[in-house]
mmCIF file of C-alpha atoms and ligand atoms in Angstrom:
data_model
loop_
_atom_site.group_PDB
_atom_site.id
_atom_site.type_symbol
_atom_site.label_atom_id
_atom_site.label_comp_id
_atom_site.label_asym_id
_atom_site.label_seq_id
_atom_site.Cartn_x
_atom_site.Cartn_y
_atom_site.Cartn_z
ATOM 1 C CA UNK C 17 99.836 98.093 55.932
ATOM 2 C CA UNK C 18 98.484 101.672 56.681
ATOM 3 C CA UNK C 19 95.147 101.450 58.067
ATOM 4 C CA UNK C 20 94.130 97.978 56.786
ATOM 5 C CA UNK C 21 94.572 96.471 60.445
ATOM 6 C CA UNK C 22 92.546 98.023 63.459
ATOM 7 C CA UNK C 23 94.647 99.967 65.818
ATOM 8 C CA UNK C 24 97.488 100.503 63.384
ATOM 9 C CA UNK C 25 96.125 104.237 62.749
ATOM 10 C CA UNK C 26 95.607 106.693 65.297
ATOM 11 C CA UNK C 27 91.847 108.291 65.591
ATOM 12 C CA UNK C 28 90.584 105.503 63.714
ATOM 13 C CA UNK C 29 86.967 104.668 64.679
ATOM 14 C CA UNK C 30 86.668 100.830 66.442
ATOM 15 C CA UNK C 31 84.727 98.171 64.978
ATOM 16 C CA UNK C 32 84.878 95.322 67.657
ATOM 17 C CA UNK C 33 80.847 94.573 66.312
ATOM 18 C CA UNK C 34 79.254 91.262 64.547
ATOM 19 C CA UNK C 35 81.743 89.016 62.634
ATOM 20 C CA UNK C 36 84.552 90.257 64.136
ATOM 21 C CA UNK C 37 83.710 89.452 67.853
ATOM 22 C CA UNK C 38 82.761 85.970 66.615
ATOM 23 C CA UNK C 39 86.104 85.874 65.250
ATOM 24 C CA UNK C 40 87.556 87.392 68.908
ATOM 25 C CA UNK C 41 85.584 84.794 70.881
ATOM 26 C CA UNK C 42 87.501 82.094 68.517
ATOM 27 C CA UNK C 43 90.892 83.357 67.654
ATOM 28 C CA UNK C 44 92.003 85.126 70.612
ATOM 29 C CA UNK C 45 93.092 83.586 73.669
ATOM 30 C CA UNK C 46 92.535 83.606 76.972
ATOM 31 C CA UNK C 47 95.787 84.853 79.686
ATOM 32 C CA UNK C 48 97.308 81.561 80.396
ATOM 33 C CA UNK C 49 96.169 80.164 83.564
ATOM 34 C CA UNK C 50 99.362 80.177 85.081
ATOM 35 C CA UNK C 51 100.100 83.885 83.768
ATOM 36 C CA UNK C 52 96.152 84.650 85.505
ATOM 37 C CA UNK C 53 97.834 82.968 88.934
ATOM 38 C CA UNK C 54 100.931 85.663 88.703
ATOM 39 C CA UNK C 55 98.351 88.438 87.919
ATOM 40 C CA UNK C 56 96.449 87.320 90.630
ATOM 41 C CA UNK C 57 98.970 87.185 93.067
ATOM 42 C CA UNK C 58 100.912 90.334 91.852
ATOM 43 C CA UNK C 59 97.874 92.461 91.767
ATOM 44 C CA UNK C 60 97.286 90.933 95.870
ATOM 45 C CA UNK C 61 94.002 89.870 94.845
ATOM 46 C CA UNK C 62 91.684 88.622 97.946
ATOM 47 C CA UNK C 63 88.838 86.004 97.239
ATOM 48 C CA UNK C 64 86.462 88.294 98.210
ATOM 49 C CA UNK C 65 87.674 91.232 95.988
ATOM 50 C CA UNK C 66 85.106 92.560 92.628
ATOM 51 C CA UNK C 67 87.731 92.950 89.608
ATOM 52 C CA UNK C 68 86.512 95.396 87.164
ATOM 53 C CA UNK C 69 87.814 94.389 83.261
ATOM 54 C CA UNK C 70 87.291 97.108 81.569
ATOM 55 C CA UNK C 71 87.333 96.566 77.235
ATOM 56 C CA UNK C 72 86.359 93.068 78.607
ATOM 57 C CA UNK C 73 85.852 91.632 74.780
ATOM 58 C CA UNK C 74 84.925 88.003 74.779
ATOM 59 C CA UNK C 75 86.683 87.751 78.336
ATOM 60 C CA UNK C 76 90.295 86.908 77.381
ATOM 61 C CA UNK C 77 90.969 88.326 80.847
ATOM 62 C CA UNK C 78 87.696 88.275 83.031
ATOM 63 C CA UNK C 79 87.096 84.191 82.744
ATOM 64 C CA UNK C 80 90.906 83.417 83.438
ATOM 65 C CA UNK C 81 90.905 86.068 86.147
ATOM 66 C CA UNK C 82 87.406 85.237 87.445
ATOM 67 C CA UNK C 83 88.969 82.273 89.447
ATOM 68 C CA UNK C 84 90.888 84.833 91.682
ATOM 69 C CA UNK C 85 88.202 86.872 92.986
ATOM 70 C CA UNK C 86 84.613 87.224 94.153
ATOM 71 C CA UNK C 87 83.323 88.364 90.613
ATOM 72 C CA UNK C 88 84.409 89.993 87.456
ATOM 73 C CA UNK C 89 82.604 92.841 86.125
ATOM 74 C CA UNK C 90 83.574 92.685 82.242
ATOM 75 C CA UNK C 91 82.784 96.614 80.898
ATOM 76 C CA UNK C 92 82.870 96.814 76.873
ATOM 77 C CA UNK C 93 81.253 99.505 74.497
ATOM 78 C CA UNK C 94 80.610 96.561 72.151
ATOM 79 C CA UNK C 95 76.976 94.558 72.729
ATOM 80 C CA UNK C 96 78.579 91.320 70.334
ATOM 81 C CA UNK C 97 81.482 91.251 72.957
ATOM 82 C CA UNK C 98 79.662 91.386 75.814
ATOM 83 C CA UNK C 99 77.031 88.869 73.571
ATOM 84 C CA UNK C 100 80.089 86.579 73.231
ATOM 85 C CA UNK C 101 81.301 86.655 76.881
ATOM 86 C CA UNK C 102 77.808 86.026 77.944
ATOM 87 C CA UNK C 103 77.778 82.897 75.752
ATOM 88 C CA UNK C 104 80.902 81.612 77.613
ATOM 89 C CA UNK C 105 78.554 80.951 80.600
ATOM 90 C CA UNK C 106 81.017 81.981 83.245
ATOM 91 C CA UNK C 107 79.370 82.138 86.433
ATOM 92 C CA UNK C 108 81.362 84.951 88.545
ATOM 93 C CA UNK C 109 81.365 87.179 85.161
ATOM 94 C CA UNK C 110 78.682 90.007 84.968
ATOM 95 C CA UNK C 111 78.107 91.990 81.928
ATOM 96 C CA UNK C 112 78.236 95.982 81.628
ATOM 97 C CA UNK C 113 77.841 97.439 78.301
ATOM 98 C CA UNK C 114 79.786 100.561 78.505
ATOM 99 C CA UNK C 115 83.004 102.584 77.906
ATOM 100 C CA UNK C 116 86.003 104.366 79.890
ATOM 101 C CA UNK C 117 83.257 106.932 80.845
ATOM 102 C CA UNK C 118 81.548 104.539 82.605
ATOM 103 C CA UNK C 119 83.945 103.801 85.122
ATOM 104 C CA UNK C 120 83.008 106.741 87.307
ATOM 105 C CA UNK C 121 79.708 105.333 87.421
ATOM 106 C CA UNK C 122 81.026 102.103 88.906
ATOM 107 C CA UNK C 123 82.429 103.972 91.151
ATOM 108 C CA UNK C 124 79.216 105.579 92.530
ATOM 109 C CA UNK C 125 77.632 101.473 92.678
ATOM 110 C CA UNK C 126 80.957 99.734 93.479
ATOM 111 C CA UNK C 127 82.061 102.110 96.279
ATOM 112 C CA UNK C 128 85.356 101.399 96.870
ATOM 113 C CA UNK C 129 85.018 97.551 96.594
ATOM 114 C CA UNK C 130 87.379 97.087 93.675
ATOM 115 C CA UNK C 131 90.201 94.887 94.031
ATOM 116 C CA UNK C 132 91.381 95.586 90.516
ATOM 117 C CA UNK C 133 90.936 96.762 87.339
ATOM 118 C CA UNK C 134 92.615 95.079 84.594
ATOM 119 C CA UNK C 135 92.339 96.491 80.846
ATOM 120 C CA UNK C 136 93.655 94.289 78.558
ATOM 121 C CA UNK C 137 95.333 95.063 74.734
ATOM 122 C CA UNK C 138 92.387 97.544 75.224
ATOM 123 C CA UNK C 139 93.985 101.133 76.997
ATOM 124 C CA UNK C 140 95.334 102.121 73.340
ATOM 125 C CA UNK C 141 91.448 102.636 72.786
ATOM 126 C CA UNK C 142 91.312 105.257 74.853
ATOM 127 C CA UNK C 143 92.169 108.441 76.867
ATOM 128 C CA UNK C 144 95.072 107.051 78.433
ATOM 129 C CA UNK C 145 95.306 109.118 81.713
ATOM 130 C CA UNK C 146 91.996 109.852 81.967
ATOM 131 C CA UNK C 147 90.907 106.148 82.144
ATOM 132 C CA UNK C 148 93.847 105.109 84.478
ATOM 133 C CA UNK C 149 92.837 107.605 87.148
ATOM 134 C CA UNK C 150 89.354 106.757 86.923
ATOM 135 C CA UNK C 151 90.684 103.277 87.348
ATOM 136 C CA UNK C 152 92.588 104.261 90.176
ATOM 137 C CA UNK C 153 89.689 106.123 91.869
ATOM 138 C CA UNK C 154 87.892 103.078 92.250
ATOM 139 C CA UNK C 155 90.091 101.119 94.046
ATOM 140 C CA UNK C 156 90.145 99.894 97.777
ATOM 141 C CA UNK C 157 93.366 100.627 99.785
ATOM 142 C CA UNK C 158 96.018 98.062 98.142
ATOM 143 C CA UNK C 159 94.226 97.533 95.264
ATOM 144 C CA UNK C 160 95.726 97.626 91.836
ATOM 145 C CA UNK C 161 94.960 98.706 88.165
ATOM 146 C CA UNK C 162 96.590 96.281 85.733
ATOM 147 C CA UNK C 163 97.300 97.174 82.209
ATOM 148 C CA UNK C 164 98.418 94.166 80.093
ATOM 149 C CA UNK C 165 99.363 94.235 76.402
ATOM 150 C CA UNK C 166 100.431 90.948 74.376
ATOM 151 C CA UNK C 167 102.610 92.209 71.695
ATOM 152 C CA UNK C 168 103.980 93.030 69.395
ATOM 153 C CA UNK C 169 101.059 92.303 66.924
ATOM 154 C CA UNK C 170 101.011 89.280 65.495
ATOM 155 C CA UNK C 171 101.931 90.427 62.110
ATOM 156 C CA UNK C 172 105.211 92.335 63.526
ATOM 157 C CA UNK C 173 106.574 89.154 64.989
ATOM 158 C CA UNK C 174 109.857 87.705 63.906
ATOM 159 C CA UNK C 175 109.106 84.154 62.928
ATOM 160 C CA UNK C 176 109.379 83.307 59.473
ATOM 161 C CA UNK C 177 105.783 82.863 58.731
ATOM 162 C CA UNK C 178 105.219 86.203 60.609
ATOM 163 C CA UNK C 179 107.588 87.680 58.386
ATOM 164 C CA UNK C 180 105.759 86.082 55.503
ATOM 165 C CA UNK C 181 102.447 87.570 56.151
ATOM 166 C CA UNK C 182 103.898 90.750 56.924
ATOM 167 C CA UNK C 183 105.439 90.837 53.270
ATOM 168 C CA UNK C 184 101.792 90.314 51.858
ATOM 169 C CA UNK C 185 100.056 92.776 54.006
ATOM 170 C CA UNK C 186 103.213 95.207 53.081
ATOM 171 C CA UNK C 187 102.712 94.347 49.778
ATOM 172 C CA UNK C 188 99.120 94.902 49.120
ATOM 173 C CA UNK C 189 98.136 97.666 52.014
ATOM 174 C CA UNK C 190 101.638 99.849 52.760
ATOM 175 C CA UNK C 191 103.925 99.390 55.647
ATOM 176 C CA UNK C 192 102.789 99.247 59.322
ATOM 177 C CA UNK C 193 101.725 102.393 61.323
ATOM 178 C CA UNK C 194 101.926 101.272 64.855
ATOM 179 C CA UNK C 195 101.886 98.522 67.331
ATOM 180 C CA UNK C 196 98.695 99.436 69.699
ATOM 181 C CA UNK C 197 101.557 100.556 72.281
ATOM 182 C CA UNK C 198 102.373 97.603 72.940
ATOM 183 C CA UNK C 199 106.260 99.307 72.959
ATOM 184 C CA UNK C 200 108.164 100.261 75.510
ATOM 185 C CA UNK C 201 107.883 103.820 75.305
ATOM 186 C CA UNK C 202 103.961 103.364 76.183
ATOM 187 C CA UNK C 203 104.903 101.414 79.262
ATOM 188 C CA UNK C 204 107.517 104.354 79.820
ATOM 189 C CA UNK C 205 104.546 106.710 79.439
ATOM 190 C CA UNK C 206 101.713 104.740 81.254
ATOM 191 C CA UNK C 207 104.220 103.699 83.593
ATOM 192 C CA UNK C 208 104.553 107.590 84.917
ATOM 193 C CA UNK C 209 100.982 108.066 84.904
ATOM 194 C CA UNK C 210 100.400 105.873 87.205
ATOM 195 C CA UNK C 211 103.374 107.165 89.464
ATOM 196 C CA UNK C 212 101.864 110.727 89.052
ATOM 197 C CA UNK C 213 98.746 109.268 90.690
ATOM 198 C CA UNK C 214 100.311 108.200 93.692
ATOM 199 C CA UNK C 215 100.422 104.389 92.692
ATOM 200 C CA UNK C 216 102.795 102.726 93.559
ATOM 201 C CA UNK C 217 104.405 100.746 89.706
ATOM 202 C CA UNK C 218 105.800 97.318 89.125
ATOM 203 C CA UNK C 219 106.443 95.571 85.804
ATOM 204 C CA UNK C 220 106.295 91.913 85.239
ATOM 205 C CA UNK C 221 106.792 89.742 82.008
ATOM 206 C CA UNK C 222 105.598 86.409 80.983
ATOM 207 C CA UNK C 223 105.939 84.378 77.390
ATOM 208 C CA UNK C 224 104.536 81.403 76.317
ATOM 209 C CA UNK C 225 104.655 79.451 72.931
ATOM 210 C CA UNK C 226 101.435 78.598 70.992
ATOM 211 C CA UNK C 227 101.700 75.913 68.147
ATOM 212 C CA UNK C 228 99.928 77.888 64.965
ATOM 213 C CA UNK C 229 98.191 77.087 62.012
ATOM 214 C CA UNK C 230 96.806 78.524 59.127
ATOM 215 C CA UNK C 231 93.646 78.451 59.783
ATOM 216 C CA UNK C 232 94.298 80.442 62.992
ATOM 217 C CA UNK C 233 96.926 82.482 62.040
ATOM 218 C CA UNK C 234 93.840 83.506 59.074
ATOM 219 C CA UNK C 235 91.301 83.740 61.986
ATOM 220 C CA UNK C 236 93.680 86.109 64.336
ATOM 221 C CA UNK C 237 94.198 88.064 61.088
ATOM 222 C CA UNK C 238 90.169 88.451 60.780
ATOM 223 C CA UNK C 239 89.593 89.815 63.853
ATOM 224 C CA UNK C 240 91.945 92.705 63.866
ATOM 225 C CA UNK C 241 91.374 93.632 60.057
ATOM 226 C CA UNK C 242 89.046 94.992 57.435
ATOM 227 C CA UNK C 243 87.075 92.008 56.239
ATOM 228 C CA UNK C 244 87.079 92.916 53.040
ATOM 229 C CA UNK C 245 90.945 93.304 52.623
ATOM 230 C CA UNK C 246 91.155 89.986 54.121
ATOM 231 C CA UNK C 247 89.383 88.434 51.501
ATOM 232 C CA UNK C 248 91.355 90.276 48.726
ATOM 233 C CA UNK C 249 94.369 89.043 50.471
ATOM 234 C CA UNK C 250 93.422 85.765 51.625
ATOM 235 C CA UNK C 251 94.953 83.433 48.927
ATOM 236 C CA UNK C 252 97.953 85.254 49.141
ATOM 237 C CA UNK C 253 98.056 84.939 53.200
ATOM 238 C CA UNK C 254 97.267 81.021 52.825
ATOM 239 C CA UNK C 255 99.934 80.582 50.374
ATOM 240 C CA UNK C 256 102.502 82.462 52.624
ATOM 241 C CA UNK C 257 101.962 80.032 55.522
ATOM 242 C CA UNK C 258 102.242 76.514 53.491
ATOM 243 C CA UNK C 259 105.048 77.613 51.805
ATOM 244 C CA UNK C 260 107.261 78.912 55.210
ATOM 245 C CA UNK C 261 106.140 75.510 56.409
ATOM 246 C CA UNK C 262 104.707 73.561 59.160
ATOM 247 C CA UNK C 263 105.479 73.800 63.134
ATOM 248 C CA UNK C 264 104.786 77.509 62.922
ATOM 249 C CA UNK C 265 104.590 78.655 66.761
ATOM 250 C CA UNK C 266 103.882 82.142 67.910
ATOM 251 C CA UNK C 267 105.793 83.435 70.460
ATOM 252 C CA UNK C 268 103.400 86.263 72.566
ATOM 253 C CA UNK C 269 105.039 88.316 75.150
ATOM 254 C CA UNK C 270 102.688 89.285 78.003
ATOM 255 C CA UNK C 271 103.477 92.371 79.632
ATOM 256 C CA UNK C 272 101.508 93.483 82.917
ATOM 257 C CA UNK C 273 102.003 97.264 84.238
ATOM 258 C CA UNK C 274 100.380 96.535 88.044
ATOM 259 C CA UNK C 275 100.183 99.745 89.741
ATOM 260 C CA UNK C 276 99.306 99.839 93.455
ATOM 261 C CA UNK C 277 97.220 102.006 95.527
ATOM 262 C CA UNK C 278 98.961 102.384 99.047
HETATM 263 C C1 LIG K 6 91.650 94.336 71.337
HETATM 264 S S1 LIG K 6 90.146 94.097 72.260
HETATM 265 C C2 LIG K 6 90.762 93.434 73.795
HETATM 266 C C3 LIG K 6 89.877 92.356 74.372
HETATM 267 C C4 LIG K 6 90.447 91.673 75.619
HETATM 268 N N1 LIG K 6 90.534 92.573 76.742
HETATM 269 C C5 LIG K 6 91.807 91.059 75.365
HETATM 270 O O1 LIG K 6 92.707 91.205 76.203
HETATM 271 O O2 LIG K 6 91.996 90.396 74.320
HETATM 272 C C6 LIG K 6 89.742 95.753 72.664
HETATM 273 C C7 LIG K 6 88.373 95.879 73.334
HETATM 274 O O3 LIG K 6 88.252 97.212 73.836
HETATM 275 C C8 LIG K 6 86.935 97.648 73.619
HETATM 276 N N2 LIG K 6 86.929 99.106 73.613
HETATM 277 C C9 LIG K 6 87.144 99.946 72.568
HETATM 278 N N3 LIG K 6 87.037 101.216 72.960
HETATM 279 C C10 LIG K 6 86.748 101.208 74.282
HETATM 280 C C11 LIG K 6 86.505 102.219 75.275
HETATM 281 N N4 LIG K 6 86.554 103.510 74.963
HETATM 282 N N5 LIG K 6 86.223 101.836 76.543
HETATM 283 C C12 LIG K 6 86.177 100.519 76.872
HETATM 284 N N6 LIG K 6 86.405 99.505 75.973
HETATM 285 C C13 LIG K 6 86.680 99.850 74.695
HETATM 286 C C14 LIG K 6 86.521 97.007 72.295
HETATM 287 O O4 LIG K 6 85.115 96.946 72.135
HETATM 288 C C15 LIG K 6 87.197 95.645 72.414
HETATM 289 O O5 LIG K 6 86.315 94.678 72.957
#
């Protein structure tokens, strides 16, 4: 589907603005809470710890995770993100409109303070190595930075009415281009990073099943694609779905790279 769905093409420019953050702060979900407990306890978060999310979006990670520590400090380029996590009203969640860069200068305010970062389906965004040892520069002793990616895609998974949506997309826009490293060879990669920075690297997984319909499945689609090749293909989508049926779940795979500072 070439570059018809964001973070399919490499070097193409984000647009995380307006509609589509309204359509994050509805279609995407939040880590499980029992997946936010593992975190939690895998990343040895104290009560008293600051977690830094950085690529926060609507807060998919920072709410969840906000139960585990002192406060989250959600960090996103994107004002309707941020605009949407505010609107969520959680109370230990702070706002910081900024980018990768910008960790260094949480650094300088945070001292070393940080029990974690986390960057969620986000790191594929941006300078990989760069960001991770910025992340790592800003933790305390034992702290960790803690990558997590939910894939593959929605629109590479192997249900039938995955398959069914992939076949229009296909169809109309080309074949796929990528899956926003959500693949093992970008663990592989970000994996030895993080060991080349002295952390110290585990890997946990986590799945859960999440009853689907077409309205969502159309939603999900909206926030990760051009709207206007949504529309052109919308019909087509909603016609895919009804006719692979109903009790369509999606099956997401959460993978966490937690990567300890001694
Ligand atoms: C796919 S969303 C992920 C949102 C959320 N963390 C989650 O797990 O669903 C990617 C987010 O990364 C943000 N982002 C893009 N480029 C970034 C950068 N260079 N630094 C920090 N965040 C960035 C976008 O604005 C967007 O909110």
């Amino acid at each position: 589907m070439g570059d018809a769905v964001r973070g399919h093409t490499a070097g193409m420019p984000s647009d995380f603005s307006g509609a589509t953050a309204a359509l994050y702060a509805r279609y995407r979900r939040d880590l499980p809470v029992e997946q936010a407990v593992r975190l939690a306890e895998l990343a040895r978060l104290r009560p008293d710890d600051v977690l830094v999310d950085l690529g926060c979006g609507t807060g998919q990670l920072a709410v969840p995770m906000s139960e585990h520590c002192a406060a989250v400090v959600g960090v996103d380029p994107e004002p309707a993100m941020l605009a949407g996590l505010r609107a969520r009203g959680a109370d230990r969640v702070v706002c910081v409109l900024d980018d990768n860069d910008g960790l260094a200068r949480l650094g300088a305010t945070l001292g070393r303070h940080v029990g974690s970062v986390t960057i969620g389906n986000a790191l594929h965004w941006m300078d990989e190595a760069a960001t991770l040892r910025a992340a790592a520069a800003l933790l305390r002793p034992g702290g960790a930075v803690c990558v997590l990616t939910q894939g593959p895609p929605m629109w590479l998974g192997a249900a039938r009415w995955q398959l069914a949506i992939r076949q229009v997309l296909e169809r109309r826009f080309g074949p796929p281009t990528g899956t926003c490293r959500t693949d093992p060879a970008a663990l592989a990669e970000r994996a030895d990073i993080a060991r080349g920075l002295g952390l110290a690297v585990q890997v946990a997984t986590w799945t859960a099943d999440h009853p689907v319909d077409t309205d969502w499945v159309l939603g999900h689609l909206g926030s990760a694609m051009d709207p206007e090749q949504l529309t052109a293909a919308r019909d087509d989508l909603a016609a895919a779905l009804t006719a692979t049926g109903v009790g369509m779940v999606e099956h997401v795979v959460t993978t966490a790279l937690v990567s300890r500072r001694p």
